mmCIF file of C-alpha atoms and ligand atoms in Angstrom:
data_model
loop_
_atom_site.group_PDB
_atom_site.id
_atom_site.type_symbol
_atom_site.label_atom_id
_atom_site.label_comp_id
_atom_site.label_asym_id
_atom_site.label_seq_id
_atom_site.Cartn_x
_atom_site.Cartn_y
_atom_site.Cartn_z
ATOM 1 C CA UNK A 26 -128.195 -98.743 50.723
ATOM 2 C CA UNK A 27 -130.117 -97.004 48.423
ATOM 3 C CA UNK A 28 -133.515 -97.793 49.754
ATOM 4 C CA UNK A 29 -132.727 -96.458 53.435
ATOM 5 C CA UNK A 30 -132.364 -92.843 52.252
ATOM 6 C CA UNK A 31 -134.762 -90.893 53.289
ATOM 7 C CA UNK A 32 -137.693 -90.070 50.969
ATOM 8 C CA UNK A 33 -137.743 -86.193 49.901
ATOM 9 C CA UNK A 34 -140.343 -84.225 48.620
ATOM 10 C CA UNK A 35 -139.431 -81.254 45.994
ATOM 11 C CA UNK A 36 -142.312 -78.502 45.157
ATOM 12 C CA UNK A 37 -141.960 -75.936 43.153
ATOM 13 C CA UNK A 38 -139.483 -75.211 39.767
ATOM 14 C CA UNK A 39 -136.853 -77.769 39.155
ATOM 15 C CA UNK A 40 -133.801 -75.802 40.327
ATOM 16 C CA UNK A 41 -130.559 -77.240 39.350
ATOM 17 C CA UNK A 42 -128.356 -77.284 42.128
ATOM 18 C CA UNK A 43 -131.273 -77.988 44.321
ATOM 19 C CA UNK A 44 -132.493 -81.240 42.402
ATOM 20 C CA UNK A 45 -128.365 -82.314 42.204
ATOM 21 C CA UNK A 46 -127.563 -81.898 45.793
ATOM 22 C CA UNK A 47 -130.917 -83.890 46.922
ATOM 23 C CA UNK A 48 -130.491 -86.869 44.206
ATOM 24 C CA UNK A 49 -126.718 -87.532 45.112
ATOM 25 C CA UNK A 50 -128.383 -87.858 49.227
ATOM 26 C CA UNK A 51 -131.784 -88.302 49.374
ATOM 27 C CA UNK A 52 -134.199 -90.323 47.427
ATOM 28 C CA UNK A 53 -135.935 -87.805 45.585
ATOM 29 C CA UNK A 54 -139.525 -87.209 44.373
ATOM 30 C CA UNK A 55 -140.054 -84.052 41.906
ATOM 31 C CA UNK A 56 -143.734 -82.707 42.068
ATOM 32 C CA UNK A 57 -143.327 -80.436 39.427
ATOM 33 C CA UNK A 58 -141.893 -83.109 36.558
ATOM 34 C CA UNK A 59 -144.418 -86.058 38.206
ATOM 35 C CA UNK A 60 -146.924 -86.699 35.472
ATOM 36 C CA UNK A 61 -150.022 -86.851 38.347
ATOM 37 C CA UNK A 62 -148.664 -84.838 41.023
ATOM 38 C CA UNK A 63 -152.174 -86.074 43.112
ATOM 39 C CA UNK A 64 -151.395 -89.973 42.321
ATOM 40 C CA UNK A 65 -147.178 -89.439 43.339
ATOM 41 C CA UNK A 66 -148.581 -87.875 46.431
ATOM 42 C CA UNK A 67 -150.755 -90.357 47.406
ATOM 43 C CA UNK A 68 -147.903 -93.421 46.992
ATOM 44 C CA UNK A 69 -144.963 -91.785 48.504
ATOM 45 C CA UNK A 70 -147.181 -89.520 51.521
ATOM 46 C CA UNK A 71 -146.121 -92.510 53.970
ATOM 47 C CA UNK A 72 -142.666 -92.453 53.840
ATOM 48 C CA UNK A 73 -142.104 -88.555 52.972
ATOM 49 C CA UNK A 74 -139.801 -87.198 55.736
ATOM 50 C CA UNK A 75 -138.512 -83.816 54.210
ATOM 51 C CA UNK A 76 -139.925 -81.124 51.701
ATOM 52 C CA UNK A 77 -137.605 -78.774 49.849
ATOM 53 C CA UNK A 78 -139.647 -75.890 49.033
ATOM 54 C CA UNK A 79 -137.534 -74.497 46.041
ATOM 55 C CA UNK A 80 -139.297 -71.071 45.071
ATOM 56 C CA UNK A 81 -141.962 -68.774 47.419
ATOM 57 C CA UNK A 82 -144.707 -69.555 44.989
ATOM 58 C CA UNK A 83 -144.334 -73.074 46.068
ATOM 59 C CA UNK A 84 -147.043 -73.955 49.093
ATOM 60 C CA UNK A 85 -146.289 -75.899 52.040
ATOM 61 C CA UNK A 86 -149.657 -75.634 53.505
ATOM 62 C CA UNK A 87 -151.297 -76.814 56.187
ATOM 63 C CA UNK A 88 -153.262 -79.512 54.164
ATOM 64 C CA UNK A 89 -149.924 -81.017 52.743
ATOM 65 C CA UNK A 90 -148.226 -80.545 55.930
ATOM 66 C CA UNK A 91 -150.834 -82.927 57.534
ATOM 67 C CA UNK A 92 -150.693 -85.589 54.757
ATOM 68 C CA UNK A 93 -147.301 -86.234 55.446
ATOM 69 C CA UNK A 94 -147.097 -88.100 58.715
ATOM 70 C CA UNK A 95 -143.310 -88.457 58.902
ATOM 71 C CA UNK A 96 -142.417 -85.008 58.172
ATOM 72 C CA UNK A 97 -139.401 -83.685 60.009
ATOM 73 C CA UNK A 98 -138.188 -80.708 58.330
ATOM 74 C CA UNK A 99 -138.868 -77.983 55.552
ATOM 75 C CA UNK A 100 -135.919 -76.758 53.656
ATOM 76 C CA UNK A 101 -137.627 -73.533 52.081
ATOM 77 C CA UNK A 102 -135.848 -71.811 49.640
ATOM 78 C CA UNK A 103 -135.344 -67.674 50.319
ATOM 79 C CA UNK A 104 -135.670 -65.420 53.020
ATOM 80 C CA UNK A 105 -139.525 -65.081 53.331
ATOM 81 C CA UNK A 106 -141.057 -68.261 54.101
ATOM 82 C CA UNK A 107 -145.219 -66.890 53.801
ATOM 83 C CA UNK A 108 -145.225 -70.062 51.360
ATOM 84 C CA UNK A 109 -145.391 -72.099 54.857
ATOM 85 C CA UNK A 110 -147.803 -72.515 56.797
ATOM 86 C CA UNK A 111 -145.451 -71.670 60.253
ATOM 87 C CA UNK A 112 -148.359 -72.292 62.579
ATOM 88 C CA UNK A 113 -149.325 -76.103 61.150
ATOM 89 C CA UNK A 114 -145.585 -76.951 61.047
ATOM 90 C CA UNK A 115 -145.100 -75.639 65.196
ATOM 91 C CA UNK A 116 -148.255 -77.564 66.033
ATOM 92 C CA UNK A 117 -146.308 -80.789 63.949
ATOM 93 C CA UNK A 118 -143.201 -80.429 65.330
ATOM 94 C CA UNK A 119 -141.760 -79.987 61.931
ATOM 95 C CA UNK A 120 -138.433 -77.595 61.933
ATOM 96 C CA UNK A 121 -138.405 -74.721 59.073
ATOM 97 C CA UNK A 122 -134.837 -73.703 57.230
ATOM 98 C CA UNK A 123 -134.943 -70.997 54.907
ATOM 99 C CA UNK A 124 -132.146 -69.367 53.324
ATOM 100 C CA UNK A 125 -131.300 -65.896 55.270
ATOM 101 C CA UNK A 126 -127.338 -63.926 54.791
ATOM 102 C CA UNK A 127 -126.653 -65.221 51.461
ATOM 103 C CA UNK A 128 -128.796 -63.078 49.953
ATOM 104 C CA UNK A 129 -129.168 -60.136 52.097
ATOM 105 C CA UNK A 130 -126.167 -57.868 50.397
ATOM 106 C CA UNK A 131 -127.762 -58.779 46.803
ATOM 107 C CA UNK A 132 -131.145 -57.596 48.066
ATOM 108 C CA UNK A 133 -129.905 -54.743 49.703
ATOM 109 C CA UNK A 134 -128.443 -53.551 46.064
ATOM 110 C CA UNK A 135 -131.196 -54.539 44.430
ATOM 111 C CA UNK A 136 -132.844 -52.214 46.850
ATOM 112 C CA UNK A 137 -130.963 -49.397 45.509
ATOM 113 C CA UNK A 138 -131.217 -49.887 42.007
ATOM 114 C CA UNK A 139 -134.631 -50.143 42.145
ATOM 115 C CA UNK A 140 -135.041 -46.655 44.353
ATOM 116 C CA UNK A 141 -132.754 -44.742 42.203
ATOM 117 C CA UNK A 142 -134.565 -46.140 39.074
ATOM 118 C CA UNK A 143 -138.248 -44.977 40.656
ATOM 119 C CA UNK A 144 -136.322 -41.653 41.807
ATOM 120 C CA UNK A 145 -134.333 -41.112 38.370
ATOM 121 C CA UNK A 146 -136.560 -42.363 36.027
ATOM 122 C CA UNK A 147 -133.319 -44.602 34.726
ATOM 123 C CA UNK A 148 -135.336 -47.018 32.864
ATOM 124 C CA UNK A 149 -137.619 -44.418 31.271
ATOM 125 C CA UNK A 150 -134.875 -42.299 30.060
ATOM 126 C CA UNK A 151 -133.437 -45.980 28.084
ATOM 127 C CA UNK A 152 -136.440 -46.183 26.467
ATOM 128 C CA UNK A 153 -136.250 -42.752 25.520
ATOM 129 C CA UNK A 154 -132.551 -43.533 23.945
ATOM 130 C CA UNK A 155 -133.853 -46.489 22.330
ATOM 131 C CA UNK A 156 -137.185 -45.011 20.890
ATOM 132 C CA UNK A 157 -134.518 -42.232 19.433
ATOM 133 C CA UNK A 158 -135.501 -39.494 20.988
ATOM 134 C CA UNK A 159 -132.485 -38.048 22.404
ATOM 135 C CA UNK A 160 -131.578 -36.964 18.695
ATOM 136 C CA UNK A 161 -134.703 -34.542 19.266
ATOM 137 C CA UNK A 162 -133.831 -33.494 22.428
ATOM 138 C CA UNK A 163 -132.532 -34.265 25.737
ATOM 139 C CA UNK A 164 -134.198 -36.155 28.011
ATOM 140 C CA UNK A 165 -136.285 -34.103 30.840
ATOM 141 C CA UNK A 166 -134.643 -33.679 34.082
ATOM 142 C CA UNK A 167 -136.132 -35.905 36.544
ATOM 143 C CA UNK A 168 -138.389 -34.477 39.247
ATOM 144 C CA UNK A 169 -137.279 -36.356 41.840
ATOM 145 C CA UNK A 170 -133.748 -36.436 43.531
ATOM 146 C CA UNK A 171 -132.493 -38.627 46.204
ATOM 147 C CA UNK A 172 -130.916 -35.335 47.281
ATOM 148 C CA UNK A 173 -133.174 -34.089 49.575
ATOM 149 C CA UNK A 174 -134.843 -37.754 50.687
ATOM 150 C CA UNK A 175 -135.455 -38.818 53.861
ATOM 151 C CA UNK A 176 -136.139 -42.440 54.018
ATOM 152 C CA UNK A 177 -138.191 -44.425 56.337
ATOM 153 C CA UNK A 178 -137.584 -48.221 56.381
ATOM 154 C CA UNK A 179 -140.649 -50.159 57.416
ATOM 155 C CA UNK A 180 -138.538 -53.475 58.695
ATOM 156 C CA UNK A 181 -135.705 -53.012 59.798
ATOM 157 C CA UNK A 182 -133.949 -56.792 60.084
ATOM 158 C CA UNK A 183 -130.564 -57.836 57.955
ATOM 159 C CA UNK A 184 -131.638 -56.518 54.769
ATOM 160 C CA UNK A 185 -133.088 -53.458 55.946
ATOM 161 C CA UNK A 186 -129.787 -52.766 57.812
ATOM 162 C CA UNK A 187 -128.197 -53.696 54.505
ATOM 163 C CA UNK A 188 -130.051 -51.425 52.695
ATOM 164 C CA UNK A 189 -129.888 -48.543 55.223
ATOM 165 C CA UNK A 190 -125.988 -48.718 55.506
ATOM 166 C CA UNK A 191 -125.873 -48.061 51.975
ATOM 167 C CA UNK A 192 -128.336 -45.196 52.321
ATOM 168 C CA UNK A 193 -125.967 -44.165 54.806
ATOM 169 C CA UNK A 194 -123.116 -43.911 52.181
ATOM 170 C CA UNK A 195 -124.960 -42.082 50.162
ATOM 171 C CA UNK A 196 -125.779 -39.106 52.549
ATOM 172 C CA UNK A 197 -129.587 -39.524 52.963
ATOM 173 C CA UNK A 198 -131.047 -39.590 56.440
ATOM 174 C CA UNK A 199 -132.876 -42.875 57.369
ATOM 175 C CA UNK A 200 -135.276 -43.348 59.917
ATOM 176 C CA UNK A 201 -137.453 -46.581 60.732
ATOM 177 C CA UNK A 202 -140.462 -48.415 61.838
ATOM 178 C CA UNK A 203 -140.854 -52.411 63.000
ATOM 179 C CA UNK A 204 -142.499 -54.577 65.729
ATOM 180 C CA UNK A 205 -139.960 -53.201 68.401
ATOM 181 C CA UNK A 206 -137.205 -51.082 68.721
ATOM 182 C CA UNK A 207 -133.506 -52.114 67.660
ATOM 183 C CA UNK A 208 -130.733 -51.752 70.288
ATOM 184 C CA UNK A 209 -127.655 -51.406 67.679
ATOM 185 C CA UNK A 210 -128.764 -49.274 65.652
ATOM 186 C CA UNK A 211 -128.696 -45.494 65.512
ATOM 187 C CA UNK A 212 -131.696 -44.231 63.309
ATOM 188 C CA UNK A 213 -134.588 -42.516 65.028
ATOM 189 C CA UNK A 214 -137.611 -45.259 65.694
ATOM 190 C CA UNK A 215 -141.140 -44.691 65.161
ATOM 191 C CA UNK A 216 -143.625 -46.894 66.944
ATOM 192 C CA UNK A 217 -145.815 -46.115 64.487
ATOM 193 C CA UNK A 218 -146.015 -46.742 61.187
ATOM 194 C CA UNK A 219 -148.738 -43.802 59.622
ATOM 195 C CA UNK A 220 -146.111 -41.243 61.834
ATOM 196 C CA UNK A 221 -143.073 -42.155 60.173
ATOM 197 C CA UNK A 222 -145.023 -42.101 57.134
ATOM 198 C CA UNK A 223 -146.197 -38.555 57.830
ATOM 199 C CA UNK A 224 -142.518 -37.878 58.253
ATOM 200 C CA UNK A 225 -140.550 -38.554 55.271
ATOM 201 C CA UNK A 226 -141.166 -38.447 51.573
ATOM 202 C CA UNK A 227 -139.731 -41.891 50.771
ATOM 203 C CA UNK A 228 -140.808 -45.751 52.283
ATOM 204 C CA UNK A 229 -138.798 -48.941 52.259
ATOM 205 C CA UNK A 230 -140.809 -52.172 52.766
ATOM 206 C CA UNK A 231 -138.763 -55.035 53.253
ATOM 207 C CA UNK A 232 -141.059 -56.169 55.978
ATOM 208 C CA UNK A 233 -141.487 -60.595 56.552
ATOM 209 C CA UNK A 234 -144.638 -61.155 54.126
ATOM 210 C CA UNK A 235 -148.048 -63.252 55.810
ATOM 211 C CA UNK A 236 -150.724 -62.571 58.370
ATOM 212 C CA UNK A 237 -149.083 -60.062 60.279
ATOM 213 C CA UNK A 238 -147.987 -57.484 57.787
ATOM 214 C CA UNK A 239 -150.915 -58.158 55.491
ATOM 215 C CA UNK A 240 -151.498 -54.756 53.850
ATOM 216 C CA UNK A 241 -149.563 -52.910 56.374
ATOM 217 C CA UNK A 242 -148.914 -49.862 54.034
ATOM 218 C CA UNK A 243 -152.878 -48.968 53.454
ATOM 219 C CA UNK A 244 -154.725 -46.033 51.844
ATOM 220 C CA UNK A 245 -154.217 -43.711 55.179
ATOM 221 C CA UNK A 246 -149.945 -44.660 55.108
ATOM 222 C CA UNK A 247 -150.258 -43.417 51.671
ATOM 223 C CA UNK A 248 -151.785 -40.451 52.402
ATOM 224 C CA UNK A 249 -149.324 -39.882 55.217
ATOM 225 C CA UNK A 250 -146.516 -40.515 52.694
ATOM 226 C CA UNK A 251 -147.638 -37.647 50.819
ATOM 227 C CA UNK A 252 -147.410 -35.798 47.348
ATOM 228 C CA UNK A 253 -143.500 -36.328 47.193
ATOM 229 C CA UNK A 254 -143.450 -39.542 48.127
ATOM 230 C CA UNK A 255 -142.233 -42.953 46.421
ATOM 231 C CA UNK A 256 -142.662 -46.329 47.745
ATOM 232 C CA UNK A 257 -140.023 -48.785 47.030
ATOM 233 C CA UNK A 258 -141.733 -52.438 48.071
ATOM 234 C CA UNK A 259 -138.874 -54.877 48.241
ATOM 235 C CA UNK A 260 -141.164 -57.860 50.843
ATOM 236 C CA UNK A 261 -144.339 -59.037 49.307
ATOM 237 C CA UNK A 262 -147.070 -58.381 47.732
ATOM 238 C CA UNK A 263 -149.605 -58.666 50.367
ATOM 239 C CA UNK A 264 -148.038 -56.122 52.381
ATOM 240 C CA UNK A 265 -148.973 -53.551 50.789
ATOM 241 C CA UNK A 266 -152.740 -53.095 49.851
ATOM 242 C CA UNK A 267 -152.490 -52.927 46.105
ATOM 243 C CA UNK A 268 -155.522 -51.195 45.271
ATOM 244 C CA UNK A 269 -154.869 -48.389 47.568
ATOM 245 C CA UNK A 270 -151.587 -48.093 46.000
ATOM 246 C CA UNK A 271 -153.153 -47.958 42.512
ATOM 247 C CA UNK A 272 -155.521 -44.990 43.859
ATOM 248 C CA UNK A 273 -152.703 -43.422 44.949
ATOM 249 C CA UNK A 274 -150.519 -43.729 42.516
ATOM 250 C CA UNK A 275 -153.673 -42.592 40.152
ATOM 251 C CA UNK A 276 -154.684 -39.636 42.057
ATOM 252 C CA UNK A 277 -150.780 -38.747 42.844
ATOM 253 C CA UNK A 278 -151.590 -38.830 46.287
ATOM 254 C CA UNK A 279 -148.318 -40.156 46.030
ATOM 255 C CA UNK A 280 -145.677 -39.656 43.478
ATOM 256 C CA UNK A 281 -143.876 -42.910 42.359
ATOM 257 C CA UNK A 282 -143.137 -46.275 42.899
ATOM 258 C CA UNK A 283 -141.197 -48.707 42.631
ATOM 259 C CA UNK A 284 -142.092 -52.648 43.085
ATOM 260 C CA UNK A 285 -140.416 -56.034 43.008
ATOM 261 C CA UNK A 286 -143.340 -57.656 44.112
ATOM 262 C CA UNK A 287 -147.020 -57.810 43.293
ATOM 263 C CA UNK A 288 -149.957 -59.713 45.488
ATOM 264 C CA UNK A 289 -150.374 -62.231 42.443
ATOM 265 C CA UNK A 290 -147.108 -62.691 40.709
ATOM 266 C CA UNK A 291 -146.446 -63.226 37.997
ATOM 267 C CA UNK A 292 -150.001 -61.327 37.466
ATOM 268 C CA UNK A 293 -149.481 -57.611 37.515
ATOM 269 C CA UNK A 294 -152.614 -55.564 37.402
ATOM 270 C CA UNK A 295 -153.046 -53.131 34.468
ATOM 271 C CA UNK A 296 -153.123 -50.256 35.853
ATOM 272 C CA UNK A 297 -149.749 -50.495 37.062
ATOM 273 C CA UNK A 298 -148.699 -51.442 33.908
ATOM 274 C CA UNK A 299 -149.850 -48.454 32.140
ATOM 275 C CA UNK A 300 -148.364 -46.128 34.545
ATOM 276 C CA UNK A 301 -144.962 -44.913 32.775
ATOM 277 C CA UNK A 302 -143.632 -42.831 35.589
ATOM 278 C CA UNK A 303 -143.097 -46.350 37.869
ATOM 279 C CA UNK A 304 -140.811 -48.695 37.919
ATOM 280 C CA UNK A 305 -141.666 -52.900 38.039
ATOM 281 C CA UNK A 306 -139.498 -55.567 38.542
ATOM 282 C CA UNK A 307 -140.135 -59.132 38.175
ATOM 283 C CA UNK A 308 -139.256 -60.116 41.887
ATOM 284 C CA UNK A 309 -135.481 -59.760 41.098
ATOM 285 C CA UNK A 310 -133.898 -58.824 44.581
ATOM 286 C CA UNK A 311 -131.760 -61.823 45.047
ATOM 287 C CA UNK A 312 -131.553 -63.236 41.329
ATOM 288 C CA UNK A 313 -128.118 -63.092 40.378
ATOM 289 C CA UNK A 314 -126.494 -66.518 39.300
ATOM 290 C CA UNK A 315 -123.507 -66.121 41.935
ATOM 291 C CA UNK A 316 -126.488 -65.444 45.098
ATOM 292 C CA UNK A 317 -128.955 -67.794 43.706
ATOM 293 C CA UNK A 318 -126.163 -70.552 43.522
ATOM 294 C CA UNK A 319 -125.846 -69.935 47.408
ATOM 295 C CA UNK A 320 -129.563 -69.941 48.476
ATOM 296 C CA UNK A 321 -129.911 -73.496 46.257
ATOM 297 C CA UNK A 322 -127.051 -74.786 48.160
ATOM 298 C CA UNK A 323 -128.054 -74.003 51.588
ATOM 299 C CA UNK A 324 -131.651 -75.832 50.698
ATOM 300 C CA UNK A 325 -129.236 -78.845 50.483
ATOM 301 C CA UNK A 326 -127.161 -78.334 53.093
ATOM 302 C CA UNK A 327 -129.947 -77.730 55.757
ATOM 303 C CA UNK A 328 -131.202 -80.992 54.597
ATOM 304 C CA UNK A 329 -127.759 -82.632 54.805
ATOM 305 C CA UNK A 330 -127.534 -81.537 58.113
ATOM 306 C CA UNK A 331 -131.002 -83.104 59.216
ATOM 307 C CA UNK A 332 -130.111 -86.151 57.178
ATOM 308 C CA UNK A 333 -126.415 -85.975 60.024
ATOM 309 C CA UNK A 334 -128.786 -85.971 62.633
ATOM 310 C CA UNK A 335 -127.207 -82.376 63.390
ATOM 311 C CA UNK A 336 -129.934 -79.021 63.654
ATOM 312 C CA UNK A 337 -130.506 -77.638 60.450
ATOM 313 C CA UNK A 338 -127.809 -74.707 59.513
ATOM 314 C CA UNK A 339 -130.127 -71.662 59.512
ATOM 315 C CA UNK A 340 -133.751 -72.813 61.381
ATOM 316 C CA UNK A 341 -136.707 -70.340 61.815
ATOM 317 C CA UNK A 342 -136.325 -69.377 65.363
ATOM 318 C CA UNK A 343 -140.410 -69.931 65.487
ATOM 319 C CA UNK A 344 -139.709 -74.127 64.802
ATOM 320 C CA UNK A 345 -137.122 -74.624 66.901
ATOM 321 C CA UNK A 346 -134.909 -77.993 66.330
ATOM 322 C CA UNK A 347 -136.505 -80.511 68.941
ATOM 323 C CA UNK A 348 -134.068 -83.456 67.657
ATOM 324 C CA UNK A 349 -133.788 -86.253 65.169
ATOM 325 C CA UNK A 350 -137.263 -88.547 65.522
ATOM 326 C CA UNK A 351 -135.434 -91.256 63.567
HETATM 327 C C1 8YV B 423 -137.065 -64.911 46.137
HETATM 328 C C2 8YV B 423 -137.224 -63.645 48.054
HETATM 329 O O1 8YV B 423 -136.821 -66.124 46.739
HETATM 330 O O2 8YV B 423 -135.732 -64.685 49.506
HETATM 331 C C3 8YV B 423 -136.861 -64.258 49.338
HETATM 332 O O3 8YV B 423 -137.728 -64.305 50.206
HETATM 333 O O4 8YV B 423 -138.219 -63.042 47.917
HETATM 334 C C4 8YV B 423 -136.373 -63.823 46.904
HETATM 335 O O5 8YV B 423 -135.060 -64.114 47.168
HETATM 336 C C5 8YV B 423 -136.699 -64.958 44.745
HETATM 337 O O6 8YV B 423 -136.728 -63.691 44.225
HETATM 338 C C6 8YV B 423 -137.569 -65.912 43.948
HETATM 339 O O7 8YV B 423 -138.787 -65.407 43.650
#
């Protein structure tokens, strides 16, 4: 019967495959397309048991968290889940799903585009094809090579291990930093972060975003980093303290950069903007149709599972499934 599905909550962009899967099972309410998103949740805040969270920008804080008294789960779309508020959901008892593997081999190229971009200057030497340049000359060779690189990784979890496996391939040394050392893996470790820094030219974030890694890669990690060095930021935003990389980048403490993810998307500040020898991307790592399709689905199906009375398929180990409340 219709009326005993259960009642779930979508924030965030209307995503296709997300909004299909959940109408067909669940009885769905759409912040983003309700007319008074206050006055929809005031009537349904009652009988809400799930949230899909279909995008990072959408926030399942603790204020929403605690309007919702029947809560149960969070199906989060994407790896990082800094939209959530982890600690509110633990104290609730409510279990977290995001959407980890699926993306982690798109990321991990994504990865490398974007550092051979920052280190080639591939998308400056397009515009110089389109602006018709090359007819005048060639375009300069590029200062930088991935030749004589040695990367540090700061995180070093699925996609970092994606990404360093290609590095692998590719002949450049990698070395790495996190929380705590990693048994299966043979790259050197560096407790800390400002000594790994010191010793290699070129830094991977793909670090969790929130509290903990909040502007992790400061002004004294970019001094460390050096002259030579390029900073390919592949997390979030907050990790890395954007004004200190703007300094940087101005007074070449460091050399390049590349980003795929600013502190107030879609907001990027000017000055990065004006700086022609970096390279931006609009958040891109996972966006192709084929891995996007795959995230949207497992939104679904970690809320399919709930709805089976089964643990969700991939749970955050911090909100551990404690059971179906019914
Ligand atoms: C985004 C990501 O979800 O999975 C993540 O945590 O950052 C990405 O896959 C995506 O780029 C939408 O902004």
């Amino acid at each position: 019967m219709a009326d005993d599905k259960a009642e779930v909550l979508m924030i965030g962009p209307v995503k296709k495959l997300i909004a299909d899967g959940l109408n067909a099972a669940f009885k769905l309410h759409v912040m983003a397309t309700a007319k008074d998103g206050e006055a929809l949740l005031a009537e349904i805040a009652p009988r809400v048991r799930a949230i899909a969270s279909s995008a990072p920008s959408a926030k399942a804080d603790r204020a929403l968290i605690r309007r919702l008294p029947r809560l149960e789960i969070i199906s989060s779309f994407g790896v990082g889940y800094d939209n959530i508020d982890i600690k509110a959901a633990v104290e609730h008892k409510i279990v977290v799903a995001n959407t980890p593997q699926v993306l982690t081999e798109e990321v991990a190229d994504t990865a490398l585009g974007l550092l051979l971009c920052t280190v080639r200057e591939f998308p400056q030497a397009d515009r110089f094809v389109r602006a018709g340049k090359w007819k005048s000359g060639d375009y300069p060779l590029s200062k930088a090579t991935l030749r004589n690189r040695i990367v540090g990784m700061a995180g070093l979890g699925q996609i970092g291990k994606a990404i360093a496996r290609r590095l692998d391939a590719f002949g450049v040394p990698v070395v790495y930093h996190s929380r705590s050392p990693q048994k299966d893996v043979g790259y050197r470790y560096y407790p800390k972060l400002v000594d790994m820094a010191r010793d290699v030219d070129t830094l991977i974030v793909i670090t969790p975003g929130g509290p903990a890694t909040r502007n992790l890669i400061n002004a004294e990690v970019l001094a460390a980093l050096g002259p030579n060095g390029i900073l390919i930021n592949m997390a979030r935003g907050s990790v890395v303290d954007e004004r200190a990389l703007i300094k940087a980048l101005e007074d070449r403490t460091i050399y390049s950069a590349g980003l795929d993810v600013f502190v107030n998307e879609p907001q990027v500040p000017a000055e990065l903007l004006a700086m022609d020898h970096i390279v931006l991307f609009p958040h891109l790592g996972s966006s192709s149709q084929f891995t996007r399709a795959k995230m949207e689905q497992l939104v679904v199906d970690n809320l399919l599972a709930w709805q089976a009375g089964k643990p969700p398929l991939t749970p955050l180990p911090e909100t551990p499934w404690a059971g179906w409340k019914g």
